[in-house]
């Protein structure tokens, strides 16, 4: 689950966000702390601004550079992240029909809901 920082993403990120100073340093701006990233000196990673599971994509607009230390801080599995990831998956699964909507089970053909037993029952003579 760490494909988010692939070489291709980093390349896209570098091409899209870096510039060269008069001194020949290649800089990018960390999108988390707004500090400079000197690509030759600093450890950095390509970060997806919108997480992939929340329909973030791999386009250049959705990838921004971040210091490794900033990125790791953001990426630590907080409960917020876990909730968002889980929600993203649920929404996607529902949209594609992978996950059934919650609620009453669909009744089997010919079955009747018996309120006394709380379950669907099929009478023998219905078959
Ligand atoms: Zn930073």
PDB file of C-alpha atoms and ligand atoms in Angstrom:
ATOM      1  CA  UNK A   1       0.000   0.000   0.000  1.00  0.00           C
ATOM      2  CA  UNK A   2       2.959   2.328  -0.466  1.00  0.00           C
ATOM      3  CA  UNK A   3       2.769   2.658  -4.231  1.00  0.00           C
ATOM      4  CA  UNK A   4       1.761   6.281  -3.728  1.00  0.00           C
ATOM      5  CA  UNK A   5       5.379   7.330  -3.753  1.00  0.00           C
ATOM      6  CA  UNK A   6       6.434   5.607  -6.928  1.00  0.00           C
ATOM      7  CA  UNK A   7       9.344   6.767  -9.044  1.00  0.00           C
ATOM      8  CA  UNK A   8       6.905   7.866 -11.715  1.00  0.00           C
ATOM      9  CA  UNK A   9       5.053  10.069  -9.247  1.00  0.00           C
ATOM     10  CA  UNK A  10       8.308  11.606  -8.087  1.00  0.00           C
ATOM     11  CA  UNK A  11       9.309  12.294 -11.669  1.00  0.00           C
ATOM     12  CA  UNK A  12       5.963  13.946 -12.379  1.00  0.00           C
ATOM     13  CA  UNK A  13       6.322  15.931  -9.207  1.00  0.00           C
ATOM     14  CA  UNK A  14       9.833  17.106 -10.032  1.00  0.00           C
ATOM     15  CA  UNK A  15       8.891  18.142 -13.563  1.00  0.00           C
ATOM     16  CA  UNK A  16       5.784  19.967 -12.448  1.00  0.00           C
ATOM     17  CA  UNK A  17       6.910  21.716  -9.301  1.00  0.00           C
ATOM     18  CA  UNK A  18      10.649  22.352  -9.414  1.00  0.00           C
ATOM     19  CA  UNK A  19      12.500  25.425 -10.550  1.00  0.00           C
ATOM     20  CA  UNK A  20      16.153  26.359 -10.723  1.00  0.00           C
ATOM     21  CA  UNK A  21      17.643  29.282  -8.833  1.00  0.00           C
ATOM     22  CA  UNK A  22      20.340  31.551 -10.214  1.00  0.00           C
ATOM     23  CA  UNK A  23      22.801  29.629  -8.080  1.00  0.00           C
ATOM     24  CA  UNK A  24      21.834  26.421  -9.827  1.00  0.00           C
ATOM     25  CA  UNK A  25      19.908  24.943  -6.935  1.00  0.00           C
ATOM     26  CA  UNK A  26      16.785  23.045  -7.845  1.00  0.00           C
ATOM     27  CA  UNK A  27      14.006  23.892  -5.453  1.00  0.00           C
ATOM     28  CA  UNK A  28      10.433  22.873  -4.814  1.00  0.00           C
ATOM     29  CA  UNK A  29       7.999  24.067  -2.200  1.00  0.00           C
ATOM     30  CA  UNK A  30       6.819  21.634   0.410  1.00  0.00           C
ATOM     31  CA  UNK A  31       3.048  21.723   0.219  1.00  0.00           C
ATOM     32  CA  UNK A  32       2.728  20.849   3.885  1.00  0.00           C
ATOM     33  CA  UNK A  33       5.064  23.350   5.571  1.00  0.00           C
ATOM     34  CA  UNK A  34       5.572  25.761   2.634  1.00  0.00           C
ATOM     35  CA  UNK A  35       9.331  25.541   3.103  1.00  0.00           C
ATOM     36  CA  UNK A  36      11.880  25.106   0.354  1.00  0.00           C
ATOM     37  CA  UNK A  37      12.965  21.672  -0.685  1.00  0.00           C
ATOM     38  CA  UNK A  38      16.454  21.540  -2.137  1.00  0.00           C
ATOM     39  CA  UNK A  39      16.065  18.411  -4.212  1.00  0.00           C
ATOM     40  CA  UNK A  40      19.759  17.607  -4.109  1.00  0.00           C
ATOM     41  CA  UNK A  41      20.075  17.980  -0.345  1.00  0.00           C
ATOM     42  CA  UNK A  42      16.709  17.354   1.213  1.00  0.00           C
ATOM     43  CA  UNK A  43      14.819  14.111   1.424  1.00  0.00           C
ATOM     44  CA  UNK A  44      11.447  14.572  -0.217  1.00  0.00           C
ATOM     45  CA  UNK A  45       8.513  12.560  -1.438  1.00  0.00           C
ATOM     46  CA  UNK A  46       5.712  12.970  -3.925  1.00  0.00           C
ATOM     47  CA  UNK A  47       2.480  13.325  -2.028  1.00  0.00           C
ATOM     48  CA  UNK A  48      -1.019  12.871  -3.340  1.00  0.00           C
ATOM     49  CA  UNK A  49      -2.949  15.953  -2.313  1.00  0.00           C
ATOM     50  CA  UNK A  50      -6.239  14.094  -2.422  1.00  0.00           C
ATOM     51  CA  UNK A  51      -5.841  10.556  -1.250  1.00  0.00           C
ATOM     52  CA  UNK A  52      -6.347   8.040  -4.008  1.00  0.00           C
ATOM     53  CA  UNK A  53      -9.147   6.267  -2.254  1.00  0.00           C
ATOM     54  CA  UNK A  54     -11.028   9.564  -2.088  1.00  0.00           C
ATOM     55  CA  UNK A  55     -10.927   9.657  -5.883  1.00  0.00           C
ATOM     56  CA  UNK A  56      -7.631  11.487  -5.942  1.00  0.00           C
ATOM     57  CA  UNK A  57      -5.830  10.611  -9.131  1.00  0.00           C
ATOM     58  CA  UNK A  58      -2.260  10.428 -10.356  1.00  0.00           C
ATOM     59  CA  UNK A  59      -2.380  13.540 -12.498  1.00  0.00           C
ATOM     60  CA  UNK A  60       0.300  16.161 -12.028  1.00  0.00           C
ATOM     61  CA  UNK A  61      -2.189  18.498 -10.359  1.00  0.00           C
ATOM     62  CA  UNK A  62      -2.820  15.982  -7.626  1.00  0.00           C
ATOM     63  CA  UNK A  63       0.835  15.394  -6.828  1.00  0.00           C
ATOM     64  CA  UNK A  64       2.848  17.816  -4.776  1.00  0.00           C
ATOM     65  CA  UNK A  65       6.268  17.608  -3.178  1.00  0.00           C
ATOM     66  CA  UNK A  66       6.731  17.366   0.567  1.00  0.00           C
ATOM     67  CA  UNK A  67       9.696  16.943   2.863  1.00  0.00           C
ATOM     68  CA  UNK A  68       9.938  13.346   3.946  1.00  0.00           C
ATOM     69  CA  UNK A  69       9.589  14.422   7.571  1.00  0.00           C
ATOM     70  CA  UNK A  70       6.449  16.459   6.815  1.00  0.00           C
ATOM     71  CA  UNK A  71       4.965  13.724   4.664  1.00  0.00           C
ATOM     72  CA  UNK A  72       5.558  11.033   7.245  1.00  0.00           C
ATOM     73  CA  UNK A  73       3.878  13.182   9.849  1.00  0.00           C
ATOM     74  CA  UNK A  74       0.849  13.605   7.646  1.00  0.00           C
ATOM     75  CA  UNK A  75       0.771   9.959   6.729  1.00  0.00           C
ATOM     76  CA  UNK A  76       0.821   8.544  10.192  1.00  0.00           C
ATOM     77  CA  UNK A  77      -2.291   6.472  10.569  1.00  0.00           C
ATOM     78  CA  UNK A  78      -4.464   8.752  12.591  1.00  0.00           C
ATOM     79  CA  UNK A  79      -7.999   7.652  13.208  1.00  0.00           C
ATOM     80  CA  UNK A  80      -9.112  10.487  10.942  1.00  0.00           C
ATOM     81  CA  UNK A  81      -7.162   9.016   8.028  1.00  0.00           C
ATOM     82  CA  UNK A  82      -8.490   5.561   8.690  1.00  0.00           C
ATOM     83  CA  UNK A  83     -12.058   6.857   8.770  1.00  0.00           C
ATOM     84  CA  UNK A  84     -11.558   8.760   5.540  1.00  0.00           C
ATOM     85  CA  UNK A  85     -10.005   5.780   3.823  1.00  0.00           C
ATOM     86  CA  UNK A  86     -12.778   3.489   4.963  1.00  0.00           C
ATOM     87  CA  UNK A  87     -15.404   5.948   3.840  1.00  0.00           C
ATOM     88  CA  UNK A  88     -13.760   6.341   0.452  1.00  0.00           C
ATOM     89  CA  UNK A  89     -13.860   2.606  -0.042  1.00  0.00           C
ATOM     90  CA  UNK A  90     -17.479   2.327   1.056  1.00  0.00           C
ATOM     91  CA  UNK A  91     -18.596   5.104  -1.263  1.00  0.00           C
ATOM     92  CA  UNK A  92     -16.742   3.582  -4.179  1.00  0.00           C
ATOM     93  CA  UNK A  93     -18.045   0.100  -3.481  1.00  0.00           C
ATOM     94  CA  UNK A  94     -21.610   1.325  -3.303  1.00  0.00           C
ATOM     95  CA  UNK A  95     -21.278   3.297  -6.500  1.00  0.00           C
ATOM     96  CA  UNK A  96     -20.023   0.244  -8.333  1.00  0.00           C
ATOM     97  CA  UNK A  97     -22.469  -2.173  -6.712  1.00  0.00           C
ATOM     98  CA  UNK A  98     -19.763  -4.133  -4.941  1.00  0.00           C
ATOM     99  CA  UNK A  99     -21.288  -3.390  -1.591  1.00  0.00           C
ATOM    100  CA  UNK A 100     -24.985  -3.827  -1.034  1.00  0.00           C
ATOM    101  CA  UNK A 101     -26.900  -1.080   0.615  1.00  0.00           C
ATOM    102  CA  UNK A 102     -27.507  -1.732   4.245  1.00  0.00           C
ATOM    103  CA  UNK A 103     -30.960  -2.283   5.608  1.00  0.00           C
ATOM    104  CA  UNK A 104     -33.332  -5.174   5.273  1.00  0.00           C
ATOM    105  CA  UNK A 105     -32.097  -8.212   3.523  1.00  0.00           C
ATOM    106  CA  UNK A 106     -33.817  -8.758   0.287  1.00  0.00           C
ATOM    107  CA  UNK A 107     -36.387 -11.424   0.764  1.00  0.00           C
ATOM    108  CA  UNK A 108     -35.884 -14.667  -1.006  1.00  0.00           C
ATOM    109  CA  UNK A 109     -38.524 -15.325  -3.576  1.00  0.00           C
ATOM    110  CA  UNK A 110     -41.723 -16.503  -1.939  1.00  0.00           C
ATOM    111  CA  UNK A 111     -40.423 -15.980   1.568  1.00  0.00           C
ATOM    112  CA  UNK A 112     -42.424 -14.013   4.064  1.00  0.00           C
ATOM    113  CA  UNK A 113     -41.142 -12.056   6.972  1.00  0.00           C
ATOM    114  CA  UNK A 114     -42.351 -13.534  10.206  1.00  0.00           C
ATOM    115  CA  UNK A 115     -42.489 -10.767  12.782  1.00  0.00           C
ATOM    116  CA  UNK A 116     -42.714 -13.271  15.597  1.00  0.00           C
ATOM    117  CA  UNK A 117     -39.510 -15.067  14.770  1.00  0.00           C
ATOM    118  CA  UNK A 118     -37.844 -12.028  13.203  1.00  0.00           C
ATOM    119  CA  UNK A 119     -36.755 -13.902  10.100  1.00  0.00           C
ATOM    120  CA  UNK A 120     -37.847 -14.746   6.622  1.00  0.00           C
ATOM    121  CA  UNK A 121     -39.599 -18.054   6.298  1.00  0.00           C
ATOM    122  CA  UNK A 122     -40.523 -20.056   3.323  1.00  0.00           C
ATOM    123  CA  UNK A 123     -43.461 -22.343   3.616  1.00  0.00           C
ATOM    124  CA  UNK A 124     -43.042 -25.802   2.209  1.00  0.00           C
ATOM    125  CA  UNK A 125     -46.042 -25.485  -0.081  1.00  0.00           C
ATOM    126  CA  UNK A 126     -44.608 -22.345  -1.742  1.00  0.00           C
ATOM    127  CA  UNK A 127     -41.927 -24.238  -3.539  1.00  0.00           C
TER     128      UNK A 127
HETATM  129 ZN1  LIG B   1       7.903  20.461   4.701  1.00  0.00          ZN
END
